[in-house]
Every structure is written in structure tokens, then in C-alpha cells.
Tab-separated table of C-alpha atoms in Angstrom:
chain	number	residue	atom	x	y	z
A	1	MET	CA	138.964	14.894	90.474
A	2	ARG	CA	135.400	13.650	90.418
A	3	MET	CA	132.571	15.639	88.907
A	4	PRO	CA	129.863	16.774	91.340
A	5	ARG	CA	126.444	15.258	90.990
A	6	ARG	CA	123.759	17.568	89.686
A	7	GLN	CA	120.992	18.513	92.045
A	8	THR	CA	117.692	16.879	91.200
A	9	SER	CA	114.357	18.607	91.565
A	10	GLY	CA	113.550	16.683	94.713
A	11	GLN	CA	116.934	17.154	96.341
A	12	GLN	CA	117.440	19.929	98.877
A	13	ILE	CA	120.841	21.240	99.851
A	14	MET	CA	121.013	21.484	103.619
A	15	LEU	CA	123.480	23.971	105.055
A	16	ARG	CA	124.059	23.383	108.752
A	17	THR	CA	125.526	25.593	111.416
A	18	PRO	CA	126.857	24.597	114.852
A	19	GLU	CA	123.622	25.863	116.374
A	20	MET	CA	121.574	23.523	114.185
A	21	SER	CA	123.246	20.461	115.674
A	22	GLN	CA	122.065	21.234	119.183
A	23	GLN	CA	119.126	19.301	120.567
A	24	SER	CA	117.600	22.335	122.238
A	25	THR	CA	116.702	25.288	120.031
A	26	PRO	CA	116.677	28.873	121.315
A	27	GLU	CA	113.488	30.843	121.235
A	28	MET	CA	112.593	32.619	118.037
A	29	SER	CA	112.229	36.350	117.756
A	30	GLN	CA	108.714	37.217	118.888
A	31	HIS	CA	108.298	40.499	117.067
A	32	HIS	CA	108.036	39.656	113.368
A	33	HIS	CA	104.909	40.257	111.326
A	34	THR	CA	102.667	37.828	109.539
A	35	PRO	CA	101.961	38.366	105.820
A	36	ASP	CA	98.581	40.022	106.460
A	37	GLN	CA	99.905	42.467	109.053
A	38	THR	CA	101.428	45.882	108.611
A	39	PRO	CA	104.568	46.918	110.495
A	40	GLN	CA	102.482	49.138	112.796
A	41	ASN	CA	100.264	46.312	114.036
A	42	THR	CA	100.760	44.444	117.283
A	43	PRO	CA	103.489	41.820	116.833
A	44	CYS	CA	102.266	38.278	116.459
A	45	GLN	CA	103.223	35.562	118.918
A	46	THR	CA	104.846	32.606	117.213
A	47	PRO	CA	105.527	29.220	118.804
A	48	ASP	CA	109.056	28.119	119.568
A	49	PRO	CA	110.590	25.713	117.031
A	50	GLY	CA	110.061	22.150	118.080
A	51	THR	CA	106.873	22.819	120.052
A	52	PRO	CA	103.644	20.895	119.334
A	53	GLY	CA	102.520	23.809	117.148
A	54	GLU	CA	105.165	22.913	114.551
A	55	SER	CA	104.624	20.277	111.896
A	56	SER	CA	106.955	17.280	112.052
A	57	SER	CA	108.192	17.977	108.515
A	58	ALA	CA	109.335	21.463	109.496
A	59	VAL	CA	111.226	20.681	112.700
A	60	ILE	CA	112.952	17.356	113.255
A	61	ASN	CA	114.262	16.612	116.752
A	62	GLY	CA	114.267	20.307	117.555
A	63	VAL	CA	116.482	21.218	114.570
A	64	TRP	CA	115.623	24.399	112.712
A	65	LYS	CA	115.141	23.437	109.064
A	66	VAL	CA	116.008	26.309	106.743
A	67	GLY	CA	113.629	26.863	103.839
A	68	THR	CA	110.584	25.175	105.375
A	69	MET	CA	107.335	26.987	106.034
A	70	HIS	CA	106.282	28.038	109.514
A	71	ASP	CA	102.694	27.542	110.667
A	72	ASP	CA	101.999	31.262	110.125
A	73	GLY	CA	102.909	30.967	106.430
A	74	ARG	CA	106.370	32.526	106.569
A	75	ILE	CA	109.542	30.767	105.449
A	76	ARG	CA	112.301	29.946	107.924
A	77	VAL	CA	115.595	31.646	107.097
A	78	GLU	CA	119.007	31.623	108.720
A	79	VAL	CA	122.232	33.583	108.356
A	80	ILE	CA	124.858	30.990	107.453
A	81	GLU	CA	128.434	32.159	106.949
A	82	GLY	CA	127.173	35.724	106.554
A	83	VAL	CA	124.559	34.905	103.889
A	84	LEU	CA	120.793	34.592	104.263
A	85	GLU	CA	119.626	31.111	103.326
A	86	PRO	CA	117.758	30.018	101.288
A	87	SER	CA	119.377	32.809	99.290
A	88	ASN	CA	117.305	32.389	96.129
A	89	LYS	CA	113.967	32.853	97.914
A	90	CYS	CA	115.265	35.757	100.003
A	91	SER	CA	116.709	37.506	96.956
A	92	LYS	CA	113.561	37.078	94.885
A	93	GLN	CA	111.312	38.496	97.597
A	94	THR	CA	113.679	41.390	98.300
A	95	SER	CA	113.614	42.368	94.623
A	96	SER	CA	109.820	42.232	94.603
A	97	VAL	CA	109.555	44.413	97.710
A	98	MET	CA	111.749	47.129	96.200
A	99	PHE	CA	109.192	47.954	93.522
A	100	GLU	CA	106.789	49.064	96.252
A	101	ARG	CA	108.875	52.174	96.936
A	102	LEU	CA	111.554	53.582	94.629
A	103	GLU	CA	113.162	56.992	95.057
A	104	HIS	CA	113.717	59.368	92.156
A	105	LYS	CA	117.187	60.158	93.548
A	106	GLY	CA	118.026	56.524	94.259
A	107	PHE	CA	120.620	56.250	91.494
A	108	THR	CA	122.677	53.836	93.609
A	109	TRP	CA	122.034	51.780	96.736
A	110	LYS	CA	124.132	54.218	98.771
A	111	LEU	CA	121.822	57.068	97.791
A	112	VAL	CA	118.672	55.230	98.901
A	113	SER	CA	117.467	56.761	102.167
A	114	LYS	CA	117.715	54.915	105.471
A	115	ASP	CA	113.932	55.095	105.893
A	116	THR	CA	113.363	53.352	102.569
A	117	LYS	CA	115.876	50.627	103.389
A	118	LEU	CA	114.138	50.002	106.711
A	119	PHE	CA	110.802	49.944	104.877
A	120	TYR	CA	112.163	47.217	102.576
A	121	PHE	CA	113.317	45.207	105.572
A	122	GLU	CA	109.982	45.564	107.382
A	123	GLU	CA	108.223	44.292	104.254
A	124	PHE	CA	110.749	41.458	104.047
A	125	LYS	CA	109.752	40.425	107.581
A	126	LYS	CA	106.218	39.696	106.416
A	127	TYR	CA	107.420	36.721	104.379
A	128	PHE	CA	110.249	35.272	106.481
A	129	ILE	CA	110.893	34.280	110.089
A	130	TRP	CA	114.155	33.631	111.932
A	131	ARG	CA	115.474	32.692	115.346
A	132	GLN	CA	118.583	34.886	115.192
A	133	SER	CA	118.788	38.546	116.193
A	134	ASP	CA	117.259	41.177	113.919
A	135	ASP	CA	120.594	42.979	113.736
A	136	LEU	CA	122.434	39.911	112.428
A	137	VAL	CA	119.741	39.194	109.841
A	138	TYR	CA	119.575	42.859	108.850
A	139	GLN	CA	123.309	42.994	108.135
A	140	ALA	CA	123.131	39.894	105.937
A	141	TRP	CA	120.007	41.238	104.245
A	142	LEU	CA	121.722	44.577	103.517
A	143	GLN	CA	124.466	42.845	101.549
A	144	SER	CA	121.959	40.907	99.488
A	145	ALA	CA	119.693	43.933	99.013
A	146	SER	CA	122.533	46.053	97.618
A	147	HIS	CA	123.088	43.472	94.858
A	148	ARG	CA	119.369	43.136	94.158
A	149	TYR	CA	118.991	46.914	93.850
A	150	LYS	CA	121.913	47.092	91.454
A	151	ASP	CA	120.357	44.329	89.336
A	152	LEU	CA	116.983	46.098	89.359
A	153	ARG	CA	118.432	49.343	88.021
A	154	SER	CA	120.713	47.577	85.550
A	155	ARG	CA	117.844	45.621	84.003
A	156	ALA	CA	115.621	48.685	83.899
A	157	ARG	CA	118.322	50.659	82.112
A	158	ALA	CA	119.037	47.852	79.633
A	159	LYS	CA	115.332	47.638	78.798
A	160	TRP	CA	115.208	51.373	78.165
A	161	GLU	CA	118.437	51.562	76.126
A	162	LYS	CA	118.049	48.404	74.021
A	163	LYS	CA	114.280	48.188	73.568
A	164	ASN	CA	113.171	51.747	74.341
A	165	GLN	CA	110.701	50.307	76.846
A	166	LEU	CA	109.786	51.331	80.367
A	167	ASP	CA	109.200	48.980	83.272
A	168	ASN	CA	105.586	49.576	84.303
A	169	ARG	CA	106.452	48.659	87.895
A	170	ILE	CA	108.480	51.872	88.182
A	171	GLY	CA	106.654	55.179	88.607
A	172	LYS	CA	106.977	57.793	85.859
A	173	ASN	CA	108.540	60.409	88.122
A	174	VAL	CA	111.228	57.899	89.101
A	175	TRP	CA	111.772	56.890	85.478
A	176	LEU	CA	112.228	60.477	84.312
A	177	SER	CA	114.732	61.191	87.071
A	178	TRP	CA	116.721	58.021	86.383
A	179	ILE	CA	116.783	58.623	82.619
A	180	GLU	CA	118.070	62.151	83.111
A	181	GLU	CA	120.829	60.766	85.318
A	182	TRP	CA	121.770	58.109	82.740
A	183	LYS	CA	122.082	60.818	80.068
A	184	THR	CA	124.596	62.917	82.003
A	185	PRO	CA	128.194	62.875	80.650
A	186	GLU	CA	129.541	61.691	84.013
A	187	CYS	CA	127.219	58.689	84.140
A	188	MET	CA	127.833	57.792	80.487
A	189	ALA	CA	131.602	57.956	81.006
A	190	LYS	CA	131.444	55.671	84.053
A	191	THR	CA	129.242	53.240	82.148
A	192	GLU	CA	131.694	53.064	79.263
A	193	ILE	CA	134.599	52.385	81.616
A	194	LYS	CA	132.687	49.577	83.336
A	195	ARG	CA	131.717	48.032	80.006
A	196	ASN	CA	135.315	48.024	78.816
A	197	ASN	CA	136.447	46.487	82.090
A	198	ARG	CA	133.758	43.853	81.791
A	199	LYS	CA	135.042	42.946	78.312
A	200	GLY	CA	138.583	42.702	79.596
A	201	GLY	CA	139.708	45.386	77.157
A	202	ALA	CA	138.759	43.264	74.136
A	203	ASP	CA	137.026	44.901	71.171
A	204	VAL	CA	134.007	42.591	71.127
A	205	ASN	CA	130.258	43.094	71.166
A	206	GLU	CA	129.491	40.328	73.657
A	207	TYR	CA	130.907	40.081	77.143
A	208	PRO	CA	133.267	37.126	77.616
A	209	ALA	CA	132.304	34.465	80.148
A	210	THR	CA	133.725	34.942	83.631
A	211	HIS	CA	132.727	31.541	85.016
A	212	THR	CA	130.890	28.375	84.008
A	213	GLY	CA	128.500	28.121	86.920
A	214	GLY	CA	125.496	29.446	85.030
A	215	SER	CA	122.876	31.069	87.229
A	216	SER	CA	123.844	28.964	90.251
A	217	SER	CA	125.509	30.896	93.038
A	218	ALA	CA	129.036	30.046	94.109
A	219	ARG	CA	127.646	28.877	97.459
A	220	LYS	CA	125.307	26.437	95.731
A	221	THR	CA	128.131	25.100	93.567
A	222	ALA	CA	130.305	24.712	96.678
A	223	ALA	CA	127.500	22.745	98.349
A	224	LEU	CA	127.288	20.403	95.346
A	225	LEU	CA	131.048	19.878	95.416
A	226	ALA	CA	130.909	19.182	99.149
A	227	ASP	CA	128.269	16.537	98.511
A	228	ASP	CA	130.510	14.876	95.940
A	229	TYR	CA	133.792	15.152	97.869
A	230	THR	CA	132.127	14.262	101.212
A	231	ARG	CA	133.977	17.275	102.619
A	232	ASP	CA	133.954	21.030	102.149
A	233	PRO	CA	135.832	22.072	98.993
A	234	PHE	CA	138.785	24.456	99.071
A	235	SER	CA	138.619	27.754	97.203
A	236	PRO	CA	141.126	26.625	94.491
A	237	GLU	CA	138.904	23.604	93.801
A	238	LEU	CA	135.820	25.796	93.437
A	239	PHE	CA	137.741	28.182	91.171
A	240	LEU	CA	138.987	25.326	88.980
A	241	TYR	CA	135.502	23.838	88.647
A	242	THR	CA	133.798	27.124	87.752
A	243	HIS	CA	136.513	28.419	85.398
A	244	THR	CA	137.067	25.453	83.089
A	245	LYS	CA	134.920	24.598	80.085
A	246	ASN	CA	132.389	21.863	80.776
A	247	HIS	CA	134.052	21.605	84.206
A	248	ASP	CA	136.798	19.428	82.709
A	249	MET	CA	139.366	20.854	85.175
A	250	LYS	CA	141.774	21.479	82.272
A	251	THR	CA	140.466	23.916	79.650
A	252	PHE	CA	140.230	27.382	81.186
A	253	ILE	CA	137.650	29.852	79.930
A	254	ASP	CA	140.188	32.660	79.513
A	255	GLU	CA	143.860	33.479	79.853
A	256	LYS	CA	143.413	35.283	83.164
A	257	SER	CA	141.908	32.209	84.832
A	258	ALA	CA	144.741	30.042	83.533
A	259	LYS	CA	147.367	32.442	84.890
A	260	ILE	CA	145.704	32.550	88.303
A	261	TYR	CA	145.679	28.776	88.564
A	262	GLU	CA	149.303	28.560	87.432
A	263	LYS	CA	150.175	30.967	90.225
A	264	ILE	CA	148.259	28.803	92.700
A	265	LYS	CA	150.268	25.750	91.625
A	266	ALA	CA	153.545	27.670	91.857
A	267	LEU	CA	152.732	28.838	95.388
A	268	ARG	CA	151.712	25.298	96.364
A	269	ASP	CA	155.015	23.868	95.103
A	270	GLU	CA	156.977	26.547	96.919
A	271	ARG	CA	155.197	26.253	100.261
A	272	SER	CA	155.003	22.465	100.318
A	273	ARG	CA	158.752	22.065	99.777
A	274	PRO	CA	160.180	19.851	102.559
A	275	VAL	CA	162.281	21.455	105.249
A	276	ASP	CA	165.993	20.756	105.349
A	277	GLY	CA	166.705	17.192	106.370
A	278	SER	CA	163.228	15.884	105.534
A	279	SER	CA	161.566	14.367	102.481
A	280	THR	CA	158.022	14.922	103.734
A	281	PRO	CA	156.170	17.825	102.052
A	282	ARG	CA	155.036	20.571	104.375
A	283	PRO	CA	151.270	21.019	104.903
A	284	VAL	CA	149.764	23.856	102.872
A	285	ASP	CA	146.712	26.026	103.516
A	286	GLU	CA	144.848	25.701	100.203
A	287	ASN	CA	142.501	28.610	100.870
A	288	GLN	CA	145.460	30.862	101.651
A	289	LEU	CA	147.042	29.858	98.340
A	290	TYR	CA	144.047	31.170	96.426
A	291	TYR	CA	143.846	34.302	98.561
A	292	ASP	CA	147.476	35.169	97.833
A	293	ALA	CA	147.278	34.200	94.157
A	294	VAL	CA	144.452	36.658	93.436
A	295	GLY	CA	145.936	39.444	95.560
A	296	GLY	CA	143.634	39.244	98.574
A	297	ARG	CA	140.672	41.582	98.986
A	298	ASN	CA	140.003	44.503	96.678
A	299	SER	CA	138.897	48.000	97.677
A	300	ARG	CA	135.321	46.737	98.053
A	301	ASN	CA	136.395	43.968	100.447
A	302	LYS	CA	135.728	41.298	97.799
A	303	ILE	CA	137.939	38.365	96.855
A	304	TYR	CA	138.183	37.739	93.129
A	305	SER	CA	135.711	35.396	91.449
A	306	ILE	CA	134.345	33.360	94.367
A	307	GLY	CA	131.231	35.492	94.816
A	308	SER	CA	128.774	34.469	97.494
A	309	SER	CA	131.052	31.681	98.742
A	310	GLN	CA	133.623	34.152	100.107
A	311	ASN	CA	132.454	33.783	103.709
A	312	LEU	CA	132.668	30.001	103.421
A	313	PHE	CA	136.443	30.188	103.049
A	314	TYR	CA	137.524	33.441	104.688
A	315	ALA	CA	136.642	35.219	107.912
A	316	PRO	CA	135.155	38.732	107.709
A	317	SER	CA	137.740	41.491	107.490
A	318	SER	CA	138.183	44.234	110.063
A	319	SER	CA	136.346	46.654	107.778
A	320	THR	CA	133.331	44.337	107.767
A	321	ILE	CA	133.333	44.244	111.563
A	322	ALA	CA	133.506	48.031	111.663
A	323	HIS	CA	130.592	48.247	109.228
A	324	ILE	CA	128.474	46.013	111.437
A	325	SER	CA	129.306	47.955	114.590
A	326	ASN	CA	128.300	51.218	112.917
A	327	SER	CA	124.999	49.849	111.623
A	328	SER	CA	122.093	52.279	111.500
A	329	TYR	CA	119.590	49.547	112.324
A	330	PRO	CA	118.166	49.686	115.864
A	331	ASN	CA	119.859	47.550	118.570
A	332	SER	CA	123.255	47.436	116.806
A	333	GLN	CA	126.272	47.568	119.127
A	334	ASP	CA	128.985	50.142	118.796
A	335	TYR	CA	132.689	49.422	118.634
A	336	GLU	CA	133.327	50.016	122.332
A	337	LYS	CA	130.854	47.316	123.329
A	338	LEU	CA	132.469	44.849	120.944
A	339	GLN	CA	136.011	45.640	122.061
A	340	PRO	CA	136.182	43.155	125.006
A	341	GLU	CA	134.909	40.351	122.801
A	342	LEU	CA	137.431	41.240	120.103
A	343	GLU	CA	140.268	41.123	122.621
A	344	VAL	CA	139.197	37.653	123.765
A	345	MET	CA	139.055	36.490	120.142
A	346	LYS	CA	142.548	37.854	119.493
A	347	GLU	CA	143.948	35.968	122.486
A	348	ARG	CA	142.316	32.755	121.327
A	349	MET	CA	143.719	33.234	117.839
A	350	LYS	CA	147.209	33.663	119.300
A	351	GLU	CA	146.805	30.436	121.257
A	352	MET	CA	145.606	28.617	118.131
A	353	ASP	CA	148.550	29.959	116.109
A	354	ALA	CA	150.980	28.790	118.776
A	355	MET	CA	149.376	25.344	118.892
A	356	GLN	CA	149.471	25.078	115.106
A	357	GLN	CA	153.156	25.981	115.092
A	358	ARG	CA	153.884	23.312	117.716
A	359	MET	CA	152.045	20.756	115.583
A	360	LYS	CA	154.111	21.709	112.531
A	361	ASP	CA	157.325	21.416	114.538
A	362	MET	CA	156.258	17.986	115.761
A	363	GLU	CA	155.435	16.871	112.201
A	364	ASN	CA	158.839	18.021	110.972
A	365	LEU	CA	160.558	16.227	113.857
A	366	LEU	CA	158.674	12.997	113.147
A	367	ALA	CA	159.505	13.280	109.452
A	368	ARG	CA	163.233	13.631	110.183
A	369	MET	CA	163.127	10.703	112.613
A	370	SER	CA	161.404	8.584	109.970
A	371	ASP	CA	164.051	9.482	107.397
A	372	ASN	CA	166.852	8.591	109.819
A	373	GLN	CA	165.296	5.195	110.532
A	374	ASN	CA	164.951	4.455	106.820
A	375	GLN	CA	168.624	5.258	106.314
């Protein structure tokens, strides 16, 4: 297996969607705010992508180029496989916006009020522009924002506990409320449980490594692998690359990672075993191998150890669809409105499954015919 090339400072990873390959680009949302506007001001009118108002470096042949700057100073973003891209810029700005309003009872993201979350999103709009619906972008932003808020509180707490310092970006009334919460027996007990889980039960001072990707997201690593393989990587390949020392594809960082990969290989051997009367191995779904080896989704709808790349390999679960349909953001559709579309998708999936089964039967038949001719 080849090693992926490292990204140079001048190299930009381009993630493309089916919409990006079209020659004609749909109109952008016309109701976002420029950086010097407040959410209450009259919405600005922005030119469509690909019009003479755009610079040639930003839009090429009518293709929306993610990460480039619009003429009004905002950065173009796009929801790709459920994640806002460029994720690093979106995450950094979201974290910065959160310091503008923190709640003294906001001990977790779930406890942050709906008004404050919408305030964060309105502030986010001042720095980014998109051509997709607000509801779609808002759902992707919510997922990212929940992680950024958790990181914000975690770093603030670590600074207070380890260095006895306060973050001057957080108001004193918020600090006092958060510190009182951290001192409660319930919170301290939960923290201790999480720390032990993070250490894998080992009696050590430092947390063991869980992957070798450094600060790069799993999506970014997957993009680098795709560039090297000239195809999209499978989830077992991403797991192997990020869980072996120096990415040597042999030396696993811990026993758990080694056991998972052994299970993947065992499942691959079992499922690729030729059918009776044939010597040709059966085709195997590599992504399904990983999914089954790690036990599928957990209670939080996450698949073990592939992080932000989860939506690259696996479709959203039914619980994710339900979450989107029950969104509190304006213009979201309820379940009843989505039901006809879901039924159509189910029928198409049945047709695809039937076609795939016919293809497998044909492959098995051809394999047996080939064996008979060789004999």
C-alpha cells in the first residue's frame, strides 16, 4: 500500500459534489449579511456565481469553488457529505463567535438556549456565504458547533484546574456559574468516569494515543489518501493508516486497534469465500466490513474512530433524518412532508438491491462457466 503524499502549503484539497460538476450554477441565497451588517439590517444582494461580478479565480466555468472569497468579503462554503467545508475555517470562526455570548447555565451544548444558538448562526452568516438552503447549512453547522462548544468548555476547565487561570474572554458571572457546576459531586464523578474511559482503564498519567492523524481531520486524511490512490479510500484503509505507527500499515498503536483490524480480515475472508462450484472469490463491501467489525453505530449515532469522515462512507441513519425533520430552525420540513420522498427513496433502494443481486448471480454463473471450460 502506497503512502499518501503530504499536502504542501500551496496545495488545496478540492472536494466536489455532483452539483459542482454542472455547467449552470443555481442562484445563491440572497438573504445573508455582509461582515459590516447586523442581522436586523436589510439583506444584501449578492451576484450569482459565475456572473461578471465574480473574479475569474473564484468561479471557473460556473463552478462554485469552496474556500474562495466572494466579492463582498465572505468565504464560500458548502455542505459536502453532511460537513461544512472548508471545515477548518468554519470551525475556527464558530469558536470565535461563541465568546460573544455565553450563558451561565450553558454547562453543555444541549443546555444552551435556542435563541443563543440562532445568534451564533446569524453571526456566522456575516463571514460565510453559500448557495444551498439555510436549513441544510444550519444542520451541518449545528453538528460542528456542538463539538466546538465542547472544546471551548473543556479548554476553559483545563486552564482553570491545571493553571488556576481564567479565560478573560469569558465573563465573570459565567465563570463563577461554571466553576460551581464543576465542583459538584455529580460533575466530578462524571469527569472521573470519562477520564478513565479515555485512558482505556490503564493506570497512567497521560492519555494513550487513539490515532496517528495528528490535528488533521479524518476527512482531510481521507482526501490525501484519495489523491494518492486515485480513488476514494475505503473505511478499513483509513482506519489502518490512522492507527498504525508512522503509518507503516503494520504496527498498531494499541491492542484494541489490532483486534479490530484482525476482525476486519476475518470477516473479509469469510465473506469472500467462493460459492460452491466456483473458485472465484465473492465481491466484498469493504465499508460494511468495518461497520460490522466495530459494532455499527453507538448510542450517539457515531461509528468508532472514523470521526468527521463518517458521512463519506455511510449514509445518515434514520435518527439523523428524524433530527433534521424536527429542526427548530425556521423553514425546516416536518416528517409528514418528507414522507413521500422517503417512500420514493425506499423503492429506489429496493430496485438497486435487486439489480445488485442479479449482478452477483451473473458473476457466479460466469465464474462456474469459466471453471467448467478450464476443466
